[in-house]
mmCIF file of C-alpha atoms and ligand atoms in Angstrom:
data_model
loop_
_atom_site.group_PDB
_atom_site.id
_atom_site.type_symbol
_atom_site.label_atom_id
_atom_site.label_comp_id
_atom_site.label_asym_id
_atom_site.label_seq_id
_atom_site.Cartn_x
_atom_site.Cartn_y
_atom_site.Cartn_z
ATOM 1 C CA ALA A 915 -50.459 -84.998 -26.736
ATOM 2 C CA SER A 916 -53.776 -85.257 -27.323
ATOM 3 C CA THR A 917 -55.183 -81.807 -24.796
ATOM 4 C CA ALA A 918 -51.582 -80.413 -25.954
ATOM 5 C CA ILE A 919 -53.576 -80.168 -29.316
ATOM 6 C CA PRO A 920 -56.823 -76.848 -30.023
ATOM 7 C CA THR A 921 -59.577 -78.254 -30.881
ATOM 8 C CA GLU A 922 -60.238 -77.698 -34.556
ATOM 9 C CA THR A 923 -63.137 -75.392 -32.957
ATOM 10 C CA ALA A 924 -60.403 -73.508 -30.697
ATOM 11 C CA LEU A 925 -58.378 -72.614 -34.078
ATOM 12 C CA LEU A 926 -61.490 -71.534 -35.872
ATOM 13 C CA GLU A 927 -61.832 -69.605 -33.196
ATOM 14 C CA LEU A 928 -58.502 -68.058 -33.271
ATOM 15 C CA GLU A 929 -58.223 -67.792 -37.323
ATOM 16 C CA ASP A 930 -61.065 -65.254 -37.770
ATOM 17 C CA ASN A 931 -59.613 -63.983 -35.016
ATOM 18 C CA ALA A 932 -55.587 -63.722 -35.770
ATOM 19 C CA ASN A 933 -56.973 -62.369 -39.094
ATOM 20 C CA PRO A 934 -59.584 -59.858 -39.217
ATOM 21 C CA THR A 935 -58.598 -59.500 -42.584
ATOM 22 C CA ALA A 936 -59.894 -61.871 -44.406
ATOM 23 C CA ALA A 937 -62.884 -62.959 -45.086
ATOM 24 C CA LYS A 938 -64.826 -64.419 -41.722
ATOM 25 C CA GLY A 939 -66.491 -66.882 -43.756
ATOM 26 C CA SER A 940 -64.270 -68.454 -46.053
ATOM 27 C CA ALA A 941 -63.023 -70.619 -42.984
ATOM 28 C CA LYS A 942 -65.438 -71.539 -41.973
ATOM 29 C CA LYS A 943 -66.783 -72.507 -45.394
ATOM 30 C CA GLU A 944 -63.563 -74.393 -45.884
ATOM 31 C CA LYS A 945 -64.441 -76.501 -42.501
ATOM 32 C CA ALA A 946 -67.979 -77.151 -43.280
ATOM 33 C CA ASP A 947 -65.753 -79.289 -46.239
ATOM 34 C CA GLY A 948 -63.619 -81.218 -43.911
ATOM 35 C CA GLY A 949 -60.156 -79.680 -45.050
ATOM 36 C CA GLY A 950 -58.350 -75.741 -46.081
ATOM 37 C CA TYR A 951 -55.117 -75.586 -43.877
ATOM 38 C CA SER A 952 -52.276 -76.301 -44.465
ATOM 39 C CA ALA A 953 -49.865 -77.737 -42.685
ATOM 40 C CA GLU A 954 -47.649 -74.471 -41.581
ATOM 41 C CA ASN A 955 -50.949 -72.871 -40.926
ATOM 42 C CA ILE A 956 -52.137 -75.268 -38.632
ATOM 43 C CA THR A 957 -49.210 -75.152 -37.075
ATOM 44 C CA VAL A 958 -48.994 -71.001 -36.055
ATOM 45 C CA LEU A 959 -52.429 -72.056 -35.704
ATOM 46 C CA GLU A 960 -51.886 -74.131 -32.611
ATOM 47 C CA GLY A 961 -49.065 -71.294 -31.449
ATOM 48 C CA LEU A 962 -51.192 -69.251 -29.820
ATOM 49 C CA ALA A 963 -54.027 -71.293 -28.425
ATOM 50 C CA ALA A 964 -51.338 -74.364 -26.834
ATOM 51 C CA VAL A 965 -50.118 -70.938 -25.768
ATOM 52 C CA ARG A 966 -52.621 -70.162 -23.763
ATOM 53 C CA LEU A 967 -53.844 -73.948 -22.641
ATOM 54 C CA ARG A 968 -51.226 -74.917 -21.485
ATOM 55 C CA PRO A 969 -48.968 -71.539 -20.271
ATOM 56 C CA ALA A 970 -46.223 -72.606 -18.082
ATOM 57 C CA MET A 971 -44.767 -75.109 -20.992
ATOM 58 C CA TYR A 972 -43.499 -71.090 -22.956
ATOM 59 C CA ILE A 973 -43.056 -69.501 -20.226
ATOM 60 C CA GLY A 974 -41.783 -71.782 -16.936
ATOM 61 C CA SER A 975 -45.585 -70.801 -14.734
ATOM 62 C CA THR A 976 -48.419 -69.142 -14.269
ATOM 63 C CA GLY A 977 -47.065 -68.108 -10.535
ATOM 64 C CA GLU A 978 -44.499 -64.782 -9.058
ATOM 65 C CA MET A 979 -42.489 -65.896 -11.939
ATOM 66 C CA GLY A 980 -44.159 -66.826 -14.590
ATOM 67 C CA LEU A 981 -46.087 -63.373 -14.343
ATOM 68 C CA HIS A 982 -42.224 -60.956 -14.566
ATOM 69 C CA HIS A 983 -41.342 -63.836 -17.097
ATOM 70 C CA LEU A 984 -43.878 -61.565 -19.695
ATOM 71 C CA VAL A 985 -42.119 -57.847 -18.667
ATOM 72 C CA TYR A 986 -38.374 -59.876 -19.674
ATOM 73 C CA GLU A 987 -39.614 -61.566 -22.676
ATOM 74 C CA VAL A 988 -41.038 -58.201 -23.763
ATOM 75 C CA VAL A 989 -37.569 -56.009 -22.361
ATOM 76 C CA ASP A 990 -35.507 -58.365 -24.449
ATOM 77 C CA ASN A 991 -36.723 -57.658 -28.141
ATOM 78 C CA SER A 992 -35.622 -54.370 -27.166
ATOM 79 C CA VAL A 993 -32.246 -55.861 -25.640
ATOM 80 C CA ASP A 994 -32.247 -57.039 -29.239
ATOM 81 C CA GLU A 995 -32.218 -54.039 -30.212
ATOM 82 C CA ALA A 996 -29.797 -52.752 -28.155
ATOM 83 C CA LEU A 997 -27.487 -55.281 -28.809
ATOM 84 C CA GLY A 998 -27.431 -53.941 -32.361
ATOM 85 C CA GLY A 999 -26.519 -51.056 -32.022
ATOM 86 C CA HIS A 1000 -30.691 -49.398 -32.971
ATOM 87 C CA ALA A 1001 -31.751 -48.627 -29.485
ATOM 88 C CA ASP A 1002 -30.265 -46.521 -26.275
ATOM 89 C CA ARG A 1003 -32.775 -46.622 -24.165
ATOM 90 C CA ILE A 1004 -35.577 -48.783 -22.559
ATOM 91 C CA ASP A 1005 -38.825 -47.279 -20.739
ATOM 92 C CA VAL A 1006 -40.224 -49.859 -17.882
ATOM 93 C CA THR A 1007 -43.825 -48.907 -16.418
ATOM 94 C CA ILE A 1008 -45.615 -50.405 -14.202
ATOM 95 C CA HIS A 1009 -49.120 -48.751 -14.170
ATOM 96 C CA VAL A 1010 -51.455 -48.954 -11.156
ATOM 97 C CA ASP A 1011 -54.054 -51.388 -13.002
ATOM 98 C CA ASN A 1012 -50.737 -53.932 -12.374
ATOM 99 C CA SER A 1013 -50.486 -53.227 -16.741
ATOM 100 C CA ILE A 1014 -46.553 -52.854 -17.937
ATOM 101 C CA THR A 1015 -45.310 -50.389 -20.734
ATOM 102 C CA VAL A 1016 -42.613 -51.173 -22.260
ATOM 103 C CA VAL A 1017 -40.804 -48.228 -24.744
ATOM 104 C CA ASP A 1018 -37.629 -49.029 -26.680
ATOM 105 C CA ASN A 1019 -35.768 -46.027 -29.059
ATOM 106 C CA GLY A 1020 -34.861 -49.251 -31.937
ATOM 107 C CA ARG A 1021 -36.126 -49.451 -35.475
ATOM 108 C CA GLY A 1022 -39.466 -50.111 -34.213
ATOM 109 C CA ILE A 1023 -41.386 -53.649 -35.288
ATOM 110 C CA PRO A 1024 -42.188 -53.240 -39.271
ATOM 111 C CA VAL A 1025 -44.898 -53.062 -40.802
ATOM 112 C CA ASP A 1026 -44.666 -53.467 -44.210
ATOM 113 C CA ASP A 1027 -47.092 -56.264 -45.602
ATOM 114 C CA LYS A 1028 -46.126 -60.234 -45.433
ATOM 115 C CA ILE A 1029 -48.009 -62.563 -47.130
ATOM 116 C CA ILE A 1030 -48.773 -65.771 -44.428
ATOM 117 C CA ASN A 1031 -51.348 -68.372 -46.452
ATOM 118 C CA GLY A 1032 -52.346 -66.443 -49.075
ATOM 119 C CA GLU A 1033 -53.270 -63.492 -47.002
ATOM 120 C CA LYS A 1034 -52.400 -60.328 -46.699
ATOM 121 C CA MET A 1035 -51.232 -59.423 -43.214
ATOM 122 C CA PRO A 1036 -49.060 -56.463 -41.482
ATOM 123 C CA ALA A 1037 -45.247 -58.074 -40.324
ATOM 124 C CA VAL A 1038 -45.912 -56.645 -36.850
ATOM 125 C CA GLN A 1039 -49.105 -59.147 -36.758
ATOM 126 C CA VAL A 1040 -47.351 -61.818 -37.867
ATOM 127 C CA VAL A 1041 -44.416 -60.881 -34.895
ATOM 128 C CA LEU A 1042 -47.309 -60.226 -32.467
ATOM 129 C CA THR A 1043 -49.909 -63.282 -33.703
ATOM 130 C CA MET A 1044 -47.723 -66.362 -34.422
ATOM 131 C CA LEU A 1045 -45.402 -67.851 -32.353
ATOM 132 C CA HIS A 1046 -41.550 -68.077 -32.113
ATOM 133 C CA ALA A 1047 -41.889 -65.368 -35.993
ATOM 134 C CA GLY A 1048 -41.061 -63.110 -33.104
ATOM 135 C CA GLY A 1049 -36.996 -63.313 -34.191
ATOM 136 C CA LYS A 1050 -36.597 -61.711 -37.459
ATOM 137 C CA PHE A 1051 -36.964 -62.231 -40.953
ATOM 138 C CA ASP A 1052 -33.451 -62.597 -42.087
ATOM 139 C CA ALA A 1053 -31.106 -64.649 -40.461
ATOM 140 C CA SER A 1054 -28.714 -60.975 -40.398
ATOM 141 C CA ASN A 1055 -30.631 -60.281 -37.398
ATOM 142 C CA TYR A 1056 -31.502 -62.556 -35.346
ATOM 143 C CA LYS A 1057 -32.166 -62.917 -31.521
ATOM 144 C CA VAL A 1058 -28.653 -62.928 -29.371
ATOM 145 C CA SER A 1059 -30.433 -62.148 -25.780
ATOM 146 C CA GLY A 1060 -32.159 -64.742 -24.878
ATOM 147 C CA GLY A 1061 -34.633 -64.649 -21.855
ATOM 148 C CA LEU A 1062 -34.688 -67.340 -19.744
ATOM 149 C CA HIS A 1063 -37.656 -69.602 -22.118
ATOM 150 C CA GLY A 1064 -36.968 -66.762 -24.883
ATOM 151 C CA VAL A 1065 -40.212 -67.786 -26.039
ATOM 152 C CA GLY A 1066 -41.362 -64.065 -27.989
ATOM 153 C CA VAL A 1067 -43.120 -61.374 -27.566
ATOM 154 C CA SER A 1068 -46.307 -63.634 -29.199
ATOM 155 C CA CYS A 1069 -46.260 -65.126 -25.837
ATOM 156 C CA VAL A 1070 -46.967 -61.944 -23.917
ATOM 157 C CA ASN A 1071 -49.717 -60.811 -26.535
ATOM 158 C CA ALA A 1072 -51.577 -64.997 -26.223
ATOM 159 C CA LEU A 1073 -51.192 -64.223 -22.012
ATOM 160 C CA SER A 1074 -52.928 -60.543 -21.313
ATOM 161 C CA GLU A 1075 -56.228 -60.349 -21.599
ATOM 162 C CA GLU A 1076 -55.244 -56.066 -23.148
ATOM 163 C CA PHE A 1077 -52.315 -55.546 -25.485
ATOM 164 C CA ASP A 1078 -52.179 -52.945 -27.329
ATOM 165 C CA VAL A 1079 -48.641 -52.493 -29.829
ATOM 166 C CA GLU A 1080 -47.397 -48.533 -31.197
ATOM 167 C CA ILE A 1081 -44.652 -48.644 -33.420
ATOM 168 C CA TRP A 1082 -42.971 -44.679 -34.805
ATOM 169 C CA ARG A 1083 -41.546 -46.906 -37.753
ATOM 170 C CA ASP A 1084 -40.846 -45.135 -41.542
ATOM 171 C CA ASP A 1085 -41.802 -41.488 -40.622
ATOM 172 C CA PHE A 1086 -45.025 -42.808 -39.249
ATOM 173 C CA ALA A 1087 -46.906 -43.720 -36.282
ATOM 174 C CA TRP A 1088 -49.209 -46.782 -36.082
ATOM 175 C CA GLU A 1089 -51.047 -48.337 -33.569
ATOM 176 C CA GLN A 1090 -52.802 -52.242 -32.890
ATOM 177 C CA ASP A 1091 -54.448 -53.822 -30.423
ATOM 178 C CA TYR A 1092 -55.313 -57.215 -29.025
ATOM 179 C CA SER A 1093 -56.466 -59.324 -26.717
ATOM 180 C CA LYS A 1094 -56.025 -62.725 -25.355
ATOM 181 C CA GLY A 1095 -53.413 -63.059 -28.668
ATOM 182 C CA ALA A 1096 -55.648 -62.266 -31.259
ATOM 183 C CA PRO A 1097 -55.962 -58.852 -33.706
ATOM 184 C CA ILE A 1098 -59.548 -56.814 -32.603
ATOM 185 C CA SER A 1099 -58.260 -52.986 -34.953
ATOM 186 C CA LYS A 1100 -56.660 -53.239 -38.140
ATOM 187 C CA LEU A 1101 -52.971 -52.686 -37.786
ATOM 188 C CA ARG A 1102 -54.003 -47.925 -38.133
ATOM 189 C CA LYS A 1103 -51.840 -45.233 -39.530
ATOM 190 C CA MET A 1104 -51.731 -42.366 -37.426
ATOM 191 C CA GLY A 1105 -49.662 -38.838 -38.378
ATOM 192 C CA PRO A 1106 -46.928 -37.752 -39.089
ATOM 193 C CA SER A 1107 -43.529 -38.629 -37.039
ATOM 194 C CA LYS A 1108 -39.862 -38.462 -37.011
ATOM 195 C CA ARG A 1109 -39.724 -41.363 -33.896
ATOM 196 C CA LYS A 1110 -37.848 -44.679 -34.119
ATOM 197 C CA GLY A 1111 -39.577 -46.960 -31.511
ATOM 198 C CA THR A 1112 -41.262 -49.307 -30.541
ATOM 199 C CA LYS A 1113 -44.423 -49.235 -27.648
ATOM 200 C CA VAL A 1114 -46.067 -52.349 -25.821
ATOM 201 C CA HIS A 1115 -48.695 -52.017 -23.565
ATOM 202 C CA PHE A 1116 -49.837 -54.802 -21.783
ATOM 203 C CA LEU A 1117 -52.712 -56.266 -19.243
ATOM 204 C CA PRO A 1118 -51.810 -60.281 -18.091
ATOM 205 C CA ASP A 1119 -54.819 -61.988 -17.957
ATOM 206 C CA LYS A 1120 -55.592 -62.612 -15.334
ATOM 207 C CA SER A 1121 -57.685 -65.999 -15.915
ATOM 208 C CA ILE A 1122 -54.160 -67.641 -16.141
ATOM 209 C CA PHE A 1123 -51.924 -65.998 -13.124
ATOM 210 C CA THR A 1124 -52.563 -66.773 -9.891
ATOM 211 C CA VAL A 1125 -50.181 -64.120 -8.647
ATOM 212 C CA THR A 1126 -50.797 -60.283 -10.554
ATOM 213 C CA GLU A 1127 -49.173 -57.853 -8.817
ATOM 214 C CA PHE A 1128 -45.814 -56.904 -9.802
ATOM 215 C CA ASN A 1129 -43.167 -56.966 -7.397
ATOM 216 C CA TYR A 1130 -40.315 -53.275 -7.977
ATOM 217 C CA ASP A 1131 -37.289 -55.147 -6.786
ATOM 218 C CA THR A 1132 -37.736 -57.937 -8.562
ATOM 219 C CA LEU A 1133 -37.687 -56.627 -12.189
ATOM 220 C CA ALA A 1134 -35.542 -53.637 -10.686
ATOM 221 C CA GLN A 1135 -32.600 -56.488 -10.149
ATOM 222 C CA ARG A 1136 -33.229 -58.357 -13.651
ATOM 223 C CA LEU A 1137 -33.208 -54.069 -15.782
ATOM 224 C CA ARG A 1138 -30.304 -53.448 -13.175
ATOM 225 C CA GLU A 1139 -28.070 -56.285 -14.365
ATOM 226 C CA LEU A 1140 -28.866 -56.485 -18.433
ATOM 227 C CA ALA A 1141 -28.099 -53.143 -17.872
ATOM 228 C CA PHE A 1142 -24.611 -53.605 -16.843
ATOM 229 C CA LEU A 1143 -24.187 -56.765 -19.151
ATOM 230 C CA ASN A 1144 -25.338 -54.056 -21.700
ATOM 231 C CA LYS A 1145 -23.189 -51.187 -21.165
ATOM 232 C CA GLY A 1146 -24.005 -47.571 -22.303
ATOM 233 C CA LEU A 1147 -27.641 -48.866 -22.271
ATOM 234 C CA GLU A 1148 -29.952 -47.185 -20.427
ATOM 235 C CA ILE A 1149 -33.339 -48.424 -19.414
ATOM 236 C CA HIS A 1150 -35.482 -46.577 -17.119
ATOM 237 C CA LEU A 1151 -38.118 -48.089 -14.246
ATOM 238 C CA THR A 1152 -40.795 -45.933 -13.518
ATOM 239 C CA ASP A 1153 -43.148 -47.894 -10.527
ATOM 240 C CA GLU A 1154 -46.822 -44.882 -11.471
ATOM 241 C CA ARG A 1155 -48.640 -47.144 -7.437
ATOM 242 C CA THR A 1156 -45.612 -45.198 -5.477
ATOM 243 C CA THR A 1157 -45.432 -41.664 -5.517
ATOM 244 C CA ASP A 1158 -43.843 -39.737 -3.576
ATOM 245 C CA PRO A 1159 -45.903 -37.787 -0.989
ATOM 246 C CA LYS A 1160 -43.864 -34.821 -0.751
ATOM 247 C CA THR A 1161 -43.214 -34.485 -4.865
ATOM 248 C CA GLY A 1162 -45.732 -36.622 -6.425
ATOM 249 C CA GLU A 1163 -43.554 -38.313 -8.042
ATOM 250 C CA SER A 1164 -43.641 -41.830 -9.624
ATOM 251 C CA LYS A 1165 -41.194 -44.232 -7.564
ATOM 252 C CA HIS A 1166 -38.177 -44.409 -10.360
ATOM 253 C CA GLN A 1167 -34.730 -45.304 -11.164
ATOM 254 C CA GLU A 1168 -32.201 -45.056 -13.501
ATOM 255 C CA PHE A 1169 -29.547 -48.078 -15.078
ATOM 256 C CA LYS A 1170 -26.788 -46.928 -16.685
ATOM 257 C CA TYR A 1171 -23.428 -48.420 -16.509
ATOM 258 C CA ALA A 1172 -21.232 -47.433 -18.687
ATOM 259 C CA GLY A 1173 -18.582 -49.813 -17.281
ATOM 260 C CA GLY A 1174 -20.944 -52.546 -18.031
ATOM 261 C CA ILE A 1175 -19.501 -56.288 -15.962
ATOM 262 C CA ALA A 1176 -16.945 -53.585 -14.469
ATOM 263 C CA GLU A 1177 -19.609 -52.179 -12.342
ATOM 264 C CA PHE A 1178 -21.684 -55.024 -11.829
ATOM 265 C CA ILE A 1179 -18.039 -57.116 -9.593
ATOM 266 C CA LYS A 1180 -18.605 -52.813 -7.925
ATOM 267 C CA HIS A 1181 -22.028 -53.024 -7.225
ATOM 268 C CA ILE A 1182 -21.070 -56.604 -6.112
ATOM 269 C CA ASN A 1183 -18.041 -55.775 -3.827
ATOM 270 C CA LYS A 1184 -20.206 -52.954 -1.735
ATOM 271 C CA GLY A 1185 -18.572 -53.418 1.806
ATOM 272 C CA LYS A 1186 -16.297 -56.298 0.759
ATOM 273 C CA SER A 1187 -12.633 -55.880 1.665
ATOM 274 C CA VAL A 1188 -11.137 -55.322 -1.952
ATOM 275 C CA LEU A 1189 -7.318 -56.245 -2.406
ATOM 276 C CA HIS A 1190 -7.493 -53.839 -5.740
ATOM 277 C CA ASP A 1191 -9.555 -50.191 -5.698
ATOM 278 C CA LYS A 1192 -10.464 -51.261 -10.295
ATOM 279 C CA PRO A 1193 -11.235 -54.076 -11.682
ATOM 280 C CA ILE A 1194 -9.857 -55.847 -13.553
ATOM 281 C CA TYR A 1195 -11.711 -56.005 -16.741
ATOM 282 C CA MET A 1196 -11.367 -57.581 -20.362
ATOM 283 C CA GLU A 1197 -12.691 -57.684 -23.153
ATOM 284 C CA ALA A 1198 -12.546 -59.886 -26.895
ATOM 285 C CA GLU A 1199 -14.823 -60.519 -29.839
ATOM 286 C CA ARG A 1200 -13.277 -63.609 -32.488
ATOM 287 C CA ASP A 1201 -15.264 -65.569 -34.856
ATOM 288 C CA ASP A 1202 -18.327 -62.748 -34.012
ATOM 289 C CA VAL A 1203 -18.796 -63.226 -30.137
ATOM 290 C CA ALA A 1204 -18.420 -60.943 -27.807
ATOM 291 C CA MET A 1205 -16.937 -62.433 -24.827
ATOM 292 C CA GLY A 1206 -16.215 -60.045 -21.207
ATOM 293 C CA ILE A 1207 -14.579 -60.520 -18.115
ATOM 294 C CA ALA A 1208 -14.234 -58.601 -14.860
ATOM 295 C CA LEU A 1209 -13.394 -59.773 -12.213
ATOM 296 C CA GLN A 1210 -12.094 -58.001 -7.953
ATOM 297 C CA TYR A 1211 -10.119 -59.843 -5.265
ATOM 298 C CA ASN A 1212 -11.574 -59.131 -1.966
ATOM 299 C CA ASP A 1213 -10.315 -60.723 1.418
ATOM 300 C CA ALA A 1214 -12.283 -63.644 1.746
ATOM 301 C CA TYR A 1215 -11.758 -67.321 0.993
ATOM 302 C CA SER A 1216 -14.516 -67.980 -0.823
ATOM 303 C CA GLU A 1217 -15.737 -67.042 -4.171
ATOM 304 C CA THR A 1218 -18.645 -65.651 -5.614
ATOM 305 C CA VAL A 1219 -18.597 -66.449 -9.684
ATOM 306 C CA PHE A 1220 -21.338 -65.098 -11.869
ATOM 307 C CA THR A 1221 -21.537 -66.679 -15.733
ATOM 308 C CA PHE A 1222 -23.713 -65.513 -18.004
ATOM 309 C CA ALA A 1223 -24.070 -66.027 -21.968
ATOM 310 C CA ASN A 1224 -26.684 -63.506 -24.046
ATOM 311 C CA ASN A 1225 -28.005 -62.592 -20.998
ATOM 312 C CA ILE A 1226 -28.802 -64.992 -18.998
ATOM 313 C CA ASN A 1227 -26.757 -66.073 -16.364
ATOM 314 C CA THR A 1228 -25.631 -69.790 -16.339
ATOM 315 C CA VAL A 1229 -26.191 -70.858 -13.397
ATOM 316 C CA ASP A 1230 -25.196 -73.748 -13.734
ATOM 317 C CA GLY A 1231 -22.012 -72.643 -15.448
ATOM 318 C CA GLY A 1232 -20.410 -74.604 -18.553
ATOM 319 C CA THR A 1233 -17.296 -74.079 -20.652
ATOM 320 C CA HIS A 1234 -17.373 -70.279 -20.945
ATOM 321 C CA LEU A 1235 -16.681 -70.651 -17.071
ATOM 322 C CA SER A 1236 -13.980 -73.864 -17.178
ATOM 323 C CA GLY A 1237 -12.258 -72.131 -19.622
ATOM 324 C CA PHE A 1238 -11.871 -69.613 -17.996
ATOM 325 C CA LYS A 1239 -10.832 -70.907 -14.494
ATOM 326 C CA THR A 1240 -8.444 -72.767 -16.695
ATOM 327 C CA ALA A 1241 -6.956 -69.689 -18.377
ATOM 328 C CA LEU A 1242 -6.880 -68.041 -15.107
ATOM 329 C CA THR A 1243 -4.845 -70.814 -13.197
ATOM 330 C CA ARG A 1244 -2.651 -71.307 -15.918
ATOM 331 C CA THR A 1245 -2.120 -68.004 -16.302
ATOM 332 C CA ILE A 1246 -1.033 -67.311 -11.985
ATOM 333 C CA ASN A 1247 0.980 -70.378 -11.859
ATOM 334 C CA ALA A 1248 3.163 -68.924 -14.971
ATOM 335 C CA ALA A 1249 3.000 -65.735 -13.368
ATOM 336 C CA GLY A 1250 4.372 -67.611 -9.903
ATOM 337 C CA GLN A 1251 6.322 -69.554 -11.196
ATOM 338 C CA SER A 1252 8.606 -66.671 -13.880
ATOM 339 C CA LEU A 1253 8.886 -64.591 -10.499
ATOM 340 C CA GLY A 1254 10.150 -67.474 -8.910
ATOM 341 C CA LEU A 1255 7.504 -66.709 -6.509
ATOM 342 C CA PHE A 1256 7.148 -71.377 -5.606
ATOM 343 C CA LYS A 1257 9.403 -72.781 -3.373
ATOM 344 C CA ASP A 1258 9.745 -75.886 -6.280
ATOM 345 C CA VAL A 1259 10.163 -75.390 -9.718
ATOM 346 C CA LYS A 1260 7.512 -77.825 -9.567
ATOM 347 C CA GLU A 1261 4.770 -76.205 -7.246
ATOM 348 C CA ASN A 1262 1.600 -75.365 -8.967
ATOM 349 C CA LEU A 1263 -1.283 -74.197 -7.727
ATOM 350 C CA SER A 1264 -4.431 -75.833 -7.501
ATOM 351 C CA GLY A 1265 -7.919 -74.124 -9.578
ATOM 352 C CA ASP A 1266 -8.796 -73.505 -6.146
HETATM 353 C C1 0RA B 2565 -39.405 -58.170 -35.862
HETATM 354 C C2 0RA B 2565 -38.419 -57.523 -36.846
HETATM 355 C C3 0RA B 2565 -37.727 -55.901 -36.096
HETATM 356 C C4 0RA B 2565 -37.874 -56.026 -35.754
HETATM 357 C C5 0RA B 2565 -38.476 -56.099 -34.538
HETATM 358 C C6 0RA B 2565 -39.265 -57.033 -35.046
HETATM 359 C C7 0RA B 2565 -38.587 -56.104 -32.735
HETATM 360 C C8 0RA B 2565 -39.708 -56.193 -32.136
HETATM 361 C C9 0RA B 2565 -39.451 -55.437 -31.219
HETATM 362 C C10 0RA B 2565 -40.355 -55.279 -29.832
HETATM 363 C C11 0RA B 2565 -40.124 -54.580 -29.034
HETATM 364 N N1 0RA B 2565 -39.121 -53.908 -29.108
HETATM 365 C C12 0RA B 2565 -38.871 -54.391 -30.799
HETATM 366 N N2 0RA B 2565 -37.940 -53.963 -31.956
HETATM 367 C C13 0RA B 2565 -37.931 -54.752 -33.366
HETATM 368 C C14 0RA B 2565 -36.559 -55.881 -37.209
HETATM 369 C C15 0RA B 2565 -36.455 -53.925 -37.927
HETATM 370 C C16 0RA B 2565 -35.443 -54.404 -39.379
HETATM 371 O O1 0RA B 2565 -35.268 -55.442 -39.962
HETATM 372 O O2 0RA B 2565 -36.021 -52.848 -39.231
#
């Protein structure tokens, strides 16, 4: 466990970097008399140093999966804005240097000052430099779209050699630059702007990742899935590494599905003989939990079932799947009985 705790020097470096507005000398002076860190402070500082020390613990791997996970982590924040009804478009761009830009038209990361351990710090800096502070400042805003690891955008910042954020909010544009999790500039107030949203540009740290090239199809598949799961959300993917020789334009796809998961089923059943053209679709909301089901029979004997919770593919199923299966079997048996389709009144079909 001792290796998981960064040295005091690492913490001091991190604090100096994490807060350029703070008097640089003070932390070092405090070190000389052996104190000055509140428990809260230590927890916060440990966070980002710990992410760089053991990245796989936060993003699953430092290989291909972890690299792509960085994109999902940022996109999740944008999807959250969409889920809250604040955004309806996300643009993801892969640049020639394998850096990534994610733009949304949400509310924009808040830029107002927060007091952290007696220091004034813009909220965006809190979101980007504090582990788990990527959540929202009040309970009504809690993160609902979870990535596989759900660690937040501050982890992406910690694992990027370049990380720049641009925010359009409160009638102005705002910018700040980071490197390896630490701000390298103050938050800059730019020109007036009526636009709303957030742009995050990051270059994954080559000293951390064993794979640094993004796979277009991997990103496309997840972004398409997110578009199916969040009906009406418009997601664009552009790959500036690949240009069409005829038009000179970058490779590009747009994912937008007004029919949500009903269109997902059509996509899955493409090329198969379906028994009914229109997928069966139902949705409901109870106790603030929204749910949806889409199904379409084809002529195959095997079934393909995908389940999701908070935009995450729940590969091991769960009560949402077992509850659905029970209800479907019961419904079909009840219908079969009432229509007199069974030879024996006691006969019932099993789930299979
Ligand atoms: C913290 C609080 C709020 C929004 C966000 C963060 C936010 C983060 C990201 C990251 C990418 N796009 C984003 N959009 C929003 C709530 C804002 C409010 O209450 O106005």
